[in-house]
Amino acid sequence: MKLLIVFIVGLFSFESIAQNYISLEGFWNFKTDPYENGVAEKWFLKDQCYTCWDKLDVPGNWNIENEYAYYTGTAWYQKYFNVNKGLDNSYFLIFEGIYYDSEIFLNGEKIGESNSGFLPFELDVTKELLNGANNLVIKVNNSFKLGATWNWGGIRRPIRLEVAKAFRVNYHHINSFPDLQAGTATIEGEVLITNLSTEERKIRVSKVINGDSSELWSNTTSITIPPRSNKKLKYEARLKSVEWWEPNNPYLYQSQLNFYEEGEPVWSDASDFGVRKLEVRGTQLLLNGNLIKPVGINLVPDDRIYGNSYPSDRIKEDVSLLKSLGVQFTRLSHLPLPKEFLSELDKQGIMVFEEVSVWGKNTLVDPDNSIPFDWLRRMINLKYNHPSLVGWSVGNEIGYRSDNPKVNLYVEKAIHLAKSLDPNRLAVYVSHSVGKQNDDPAKFSDIIMANRYGDYKNSAKKIHLDFPNKPIFFSELGKNLNSENPDNFGVPISEMYNELRETPSVIGASLWTLNDYRSIYSGTPAWTTPKSENRAWGLVTVFREKKNQFSDLQLEHLPFLFKINIEDRIFKISTTKRSINSFPYYDYANYKLWLKGYDSEEKLVEIYEIPVPKSKEFVLNKNITTVKYGFLDSQGNTIYDKEFYYESPSKPKIVKLHSAKDKIRIIYAKTKGATRYVASAKNNEGFEILSDTTRNLFIDIENLGYNIDYTIQLQAINNFGISYSDSLSIKTDEDILPPIIWAVRPADKSIMINFGVEDTDMTFLVRYGDTQGIYNKEFELRNYGVLKIPNLVNNKPYYFQMARRSQTGFQSEWSHELEAIPMN
């Protein structure tokens, strides 16, 4: 049986249907309610002393703030806003996301609630809204927790008041039927329009489709909508010489809709869309008629700077990281993503599944429970048009009947609903039970999405035996937690991938995960989150610092194999396309090799950029001291890069030494030309201890003697040679070392610090000021892993140090001084 997936997709959002809107972002009054007194004491009435409450930024999460880092329970937000209310207008409050359960009060009356922290919702407030000042109060509870992730509390996404006049658009869905051989596509659009007035309205709609700013098709239609009712507008267009949307060429068209009433413009929308054809043929996946075996990586959509509010900067950085890892196809997360994230994926050409947030043993895994089906309907209706979306997932790791007895009935019903609402996309559930039990609900999925953390080869073979006519994609792949230390990542990526490559029906895999994330999840020793609360599955840290094996995954994700040989001034490269029975497998005709040569003054001497060659030899200029080379994808993203040196690194410089009873810590500055560092400690008897090599800018030398003088020297290393620092002397003593400061990031009027935590730590101290060496403010907190220095002035440098206090009350040395500049 051949499953044909065909669609065209357009980008659409609440903004496009609004005649006008008032942003409700900014500072709100905030108060926790641990004893649930707010309702009884009527905190939603305007006679409350809201100025007595704290103030938090919206959108945002309260767990980002030091004071509320661990708060779980109910909290309240309040904001006054003014409206010059028009008699013929309708008003809608739009909430893009509140985590998790929320109740909405306007001018003292409860007007609605939401039971999902990941999906937008809206409320018609035309009757409740006052002309002039209005009091909006929101009760939020973050007790719900999704698996091993953190329950970030708060108004996590923007809020606005939409002002609509005569009508508004409820949805705009677009599909297409491409003809690959002819290079054409028939486009079908459906728009549901609501007449909000008490009168019949006649509207003229102009429809234009553009490509590269040139008009390709246009049409004008007039419709009449009865009072207080909905009406569908359907249109059809035919495009010639179509450019297909695909990862290596995510081409987007634009659809322009202009609405007129009595000759006056009343609404317009410009929506991007892409045209493509996705097919499942037996165990094969075809995109636009070409066989593909794509790869990906999962992510958890949060960090320790923004929580799960996920602003635009974080979205763009994460998608950029995905592109640099060669990601083309993946199940990114266990929950629906913000629309901005999907729009960025549309532009960058990454295919994903959106997933209903149902995970593990769960009462929602029930065909008679309406909640997950409501979530699925809303998710599909809101995100119907994104070209990056290849399918819908109805849950994650819910398949064992011993946990969820009704799982087969639930998955069958949910997938049927998804296909009925959107017949042009895949529908799946993500399984950890497939291949481990008979009659697994994976049988209802269009492709097998399997999660595995061991026994990869046998799992692939067993799943293939159970489902010989379906492609298999390993939606999660991992082994054990690695480390938040970027140097200690030790996941056998190549070993895992190679085991899966032995089964031809395996079309690809998605490593768990791109990023470390906040958690307190505890399991086996190899799966227990460290005390820092940074769950270290990632190729990057919670502050997006790349770990050692980032480049290892880049190599596994290249669609070709290559060999580099550098002898004297000759640079040789040869490449081989991966086998069709392996993965990743797709066309890389527009990928490029780049090579740059620099002299000792870091001046660019020569540069090459050519299509990835089967074989090529470069003779390098004799003045070159540094060679940098790598590969670019078709959009110009660097997907692998490396350096080679013809001279030793510059002389390294030690910044500070710390001593403890049996340890010495060396802090040093980044050294030009160094790829790694090592340090030595030598006592007066000439006995020398060498550290491990590292890329970090600190080294701990352990297992030393107490109250002994040591001579410390740092080595900066690259492929060509070693350079040595001046030697410094220090004696071990009774002190304890300060916390390791992994990374520092500026934020709005604040500084975020990511630091190491040891089992014996109780609290952490910070002292800071705006002058080097002078610290006029100090505080102490029991926050682990990340803390904030708040209430600073943007674009002004600050200097700080950290210390830690052990569980016995002993305070460590202060760290070296660090500088950061807060910025919005």
Short mmCIF file of N, CA and C in Angstrom, two decimals, residues 624-692:
data_model
loop_
_atom_site.label_atom_id
_atom_site.label_comp_id
_atom_site.label_asym_id
_atom_site.label_seq_id
_atom_site.Cartn_x
_atom_site.Cartn_y
_atom_site.Cartn_z
N ILE A 624 51.27 31.18 5.33
CA ILE A 624 50.12 30.76 6.14
C ILE A 624 50.61 30.06 7.41
N THR A 625 50.06 30.49 8.55
CA THR A 625 50.35 29.84 9.83
C THR A 625 49.13 29.11 10.40
N THR A 626 47.93 29.48 9.92
CA THR A 626 46.70 28.83 10.38
C THR A 626 45.82 28.50 9.18
N VAL A 627 45.36 27.26 9.12
CA VAL A 627 44.42 26.83 8.08
C VAL A 627 43.10 26.49 8.75
N LYS A 628 42.03 27.08 8.27
CA LYS A 628 40.68 26.75 8.72
C LYS A 628 39.91 26.21 7.53
N TYR A 629 39.19 25.10 7.74
CA TYR A 629 38.43 24.51 6.64
C TYR A 629 37.13 23.91 7.16
N GLY A 630 36.19 23.70 6.26
CA GLY A 630 34.91 23.13 6.65
C GLY A 630 33.98 23.02 5.46
N PHE A 631 32.70 22.75 5.77
CA PHE A 631 31.69 22.55 4.73
C PHE A 631 30.50 23.46 4.98
N LEU A 632 29.91 23.94 3.88
CA LEU A 632 28.70 24.75 3.92
C LEU A 632 27.56 23.98 3.29
N ASP A 633 26.35 24.10 3.88
CA ASP A 633 25.19 23.51 3.21
C ASP A 633 24.71 24.46 2.12
N SER A 634 23.62 24.12 1.47
CA SER A 634 23.15 24.89 0.33
C SER A 634 22.71 26.30 0.69
N GLN A 635 22.46 26.56 1.99
CA GLN A 635 22.06 27.89 2.44
C GLN A 635 23.22 28.68 3.04
N GLY A 636 24.42 28.11 2.97
CA GLY A 636 25.58 28.82 3.47
C GLY A 636 25.87 28.62 4.94
N ASN A 637 25.21 27.67 5.58
CA ASN A 637 25.46 27.37 6.99
C ASN A 637 26.68 26.47 7.12
N THR A 638 27.58 26.78 8.03
CA THR A 638 28.73 25.91 8.30
C THR A 638 28.26 24.68 9.05
N ILE A 639 28.46 23.51 8.48
CA ILE A 639 28.00 22.26 9.10
C ILE A 639 29.16 21.41 9.61
N TYR A 640 30.37 21.89 9.44
CA TYR A 640 31.55 21.27 10.05
C TYR A 640 32.72 22.20 9.80
N ASP A 641 33.59 22.36 10.80
CA ASP A 641 34.79 23.15 10.60
C ASP A 641 35.89 22.70 11.54
N LYS A 642 37.11 22.95 11.14
CA LYS A 642 38.28 22.53 11.91
C LYS A 642 39.45 23.45 11.60
N GLU A 643 40.48 23.43 12.47
CA GLU A 643 41.66 24.26 12.29
C GLU A 643 42.92 23.41 12.28
N PHE A 644 43.93 23.91 11.57
CA PHE A 644 45.24 23.26 11.49
C PHE A 644 46.30 24.35 11.57
N TYR A 645 47.37 24.10 12.32
CA TYR A 645 48.35 25.15 12.59
C TYR A 645 49.74 24.77 12.08
N TYR A 646 50.48 25.82 11.64
CA TYR A 646 51.88 25.66 11.23
C TYR A 646 52.82 26.35 12.22
N GLU A 647 52.29 26.76 13.37
CA GLU A 647 53.13 27.31 14.43
C GLU A 647 52.48 27.01 15.78
N SER A 648 53.28 27.04 16.83
CA SER A 648 52.79 26.76 18.18
C SER A 648 51.89 27.90 18.67
N PRO A 649 51.08 27.64 19.69
CA PRO A 649 50.24 28.70 20.25
C PRO A 649 51.06 29.83 20.85
N SER A 650 50.41 30.95 21.08
CA SER A 650 51.05 32.03 21.82
C SER A 650 51.32 31.58 23.25
N LYS A 651 52.15 32.33 23.92
CA LYS A 651 52.48 32.01 25.31
C LYS A 651 51.25 32.17 26.19
N PRO A 652 50.84 31.11 26.91
CA PRO A 652 49.64 31.22 27.76
C PRO A 652 49.92 32.04 29.02
N LYS A 653 48.85 32.59 29.59
CA LYS A 653 48.98 33.44 30.78
C LYS A 653 48.02 32.96 31.86
N ILE A 654 48.59 32.66 33.04
CA ILE A 654 47.79 32.28 34.20
C ILE A 654 47.21 33.55 34.83
N VAL A 655 45.90 33.56 35.06
CA VAL A 655 45.21 34.72 35.63
C VAL A 655 45.17 34.65 37.15
N LYS A 656 44.90 33.45 37.68
CA LYS A 656 44.76 33.31 39.13
C LYS A 656 44.96 31.85 39.53
N LEU A 657 45.48 31.65 40.73
CA LEU A 657 45.63 30.31 41.32
C LEU A 657 44.80 30.24 42.59
N HIS A 658 44.10 29.12 42.76
CA HIS A 658 43.38 28.83 43.99
C HIS A 658 43.95 27.56 44.60
N SER A 659 44.02 27.51 45.92
CA SER A 659 44.53 26.31 46.57
C SER A 659 43.53 25.79 47.60
N ALA A 660 43.56 24.49 47.81
CA ALA A 660 42.75 23.83 48.82
C ALA A 660 43.62 22.76 49.48
N LYS A 661 43.01 21.90 50.27
CA LYS A 661 43.77 20.90 51.03
C LYS A 661 44.55 19.96 50.13
N ASP A 662 43.91 19.52 49.04
CA ASP A 662 44.57 18.56 48.15
C ASP A 662 44.38 18.90 46.68
N LYS A 663 44.03 20.17 46.40
CA LYS A 663 43.77 20.58 45.02
C LYS A 663 44.36 21.96 44.76
N ILE A 664 44.64 22.21 43.50
CA ILE A 664 44.98 23.55 43.03
C ILE A 664 44.20 23.80 41.75
N ARG A 665 43.60 24.98 41.66
CA ARG A 665 42.87 25.37 40.45
C ARG A 665 43.63 26.49 39.75
N ILE A 666 43.82 26.30 38.43
CA ILE A 666 44.50 27.29 37.61
C ILE A 666 43.47 27.96 36.71
N ILE A 667 43.35 29.29 36.80
CA ILE A 667 42.49 30.08 35.92
C ILE A 667 43.39 30.79 34.93
N TYR A 668 43.03 30.74 33.65
CA TYR A 668 43.89 31.35 32.63
C TYR A 668 43.06 31.96 31.52
N ALA A 669 43.71 32.79 30.73
CA ALA A 669 43.04 33.47 29.62
C ALA A 669 43.11 32.60 28.37
N LYS A 670 42.18 32.82 27.46
CA LYS A 670 42.20 32.12 26.16
C LYS A 670 43.47 32.49 25.41
N THR A 671 44.14 31.49 24.85
CA THR A 671 45.42 31.68 24.19
C THR A 671 45.27 31.54 22.68
N LYS A 672 45.82 32.49 21.93
CA LYS A 672 45.75 32.44 20.48
C LYS A 672 46.41 31.16 19.96
N GLY A 673 45.69 30.44 19.11
CA GLY A 673 46.23 29.25 18.46
C GLY A 673 46.14 27.98 19.29
N ALA A 674 45.63 28.05 20.52
CA ALA A 674 45.54 26.85 21.37
C ALA A 674 44.23 26.12 21.13
N THR A 675 44.29 24.81 21.01
CA THR A 675 43.09 23.99 20.90
C THR A 675 42.80 23.23 22.18
N ARG A 676 43.79 23.14 23.07
CA ARG A 676 43.60 22.48 24.36
C ARG A 676 44.73 22.92 25.29
N TYR A 677 44.55 22.58 26.58
CA TYR A 677 45.50 23.01 27.61
C TYR A 677 45.77 21.85 28.57
N VAL A 678 46.94 21.90 29.19
CA VAL A 678 47.30 20.96 30.24
C VAL A 678 48.17 21.71 31.24
N ALA A 679 48.13 21.33 32.50
CA ALA A 679 48.92 22.00 33.52
C ALA A 679 49.69 20.97 34.33
N SER A 680 50.78 21.45 34.96
CA SER A 680 51.60 20.59 35.80
C SER A 680 51.81 21.24 37.16
N ALA A 681 51.92 20.41 38.18
CA ALA A 681 52.25 20.86 39.53
C ALA A 681 53.46 20.06 40.00
N LYS A 682 54.54 20.76 40.35
CA LYS A 682 55.79 20.10 40.76
C LYS A 682 56.14 20.55 42.17
N ASN A 683 56.41 19.55 43.06
CA ASN A 683 56.80 19.91 44.42
C ASN A 683 58.31 20.14 44.51
N ASN A 684 58.78 20.48 45.71
CA ASN A 684 60.20 20.82 45.89
C ASN A 684 61.12 19.63 45.68
N GLU A 685 60.57 18.41 45.71
CA GLU A 685 61.38 17.21 45.49
C GLU A 685 61.41 16.81 44.03
N GLY A 686 60.78 17.61 43.19
CA GLY A 686 60.80 17.35 41.75
C GLY A 686 59.71 16.41 41.27
N PHE A 687 58.80 15.98 42.18
CA PHE A 687 57.70 15.10 41.76
C PHE A 687 56.64 15.94 41.05
N GLU A 688 56.24 15.51 39.85
CA GLU A 688 55.35 16.29 39.01
C GLU A 688 54.06 15.54 38.73
N ILE A 689 52.95 16.27 38.82
CA ILE A 689 51.64 15.71 38.47
C ILE A 689 51.09 16.51 37.31
N LEU A 690 50.64 15.80 36.25
CA LEU A 690 50.03 16.44 35.09
C LEU A 690 48.51 16.34 35.17
N SER A 691 47.84 17.39 34.75
CA SER A 691 46.37 17.37 34.68
C SER A 691 45.93 16.67 33.40
N ASP A 692 44.63 16.43 33.31
CA ASP A 692 44.04 16.02 32.04
C ASP A 692 44.06 17.22 31.08
#
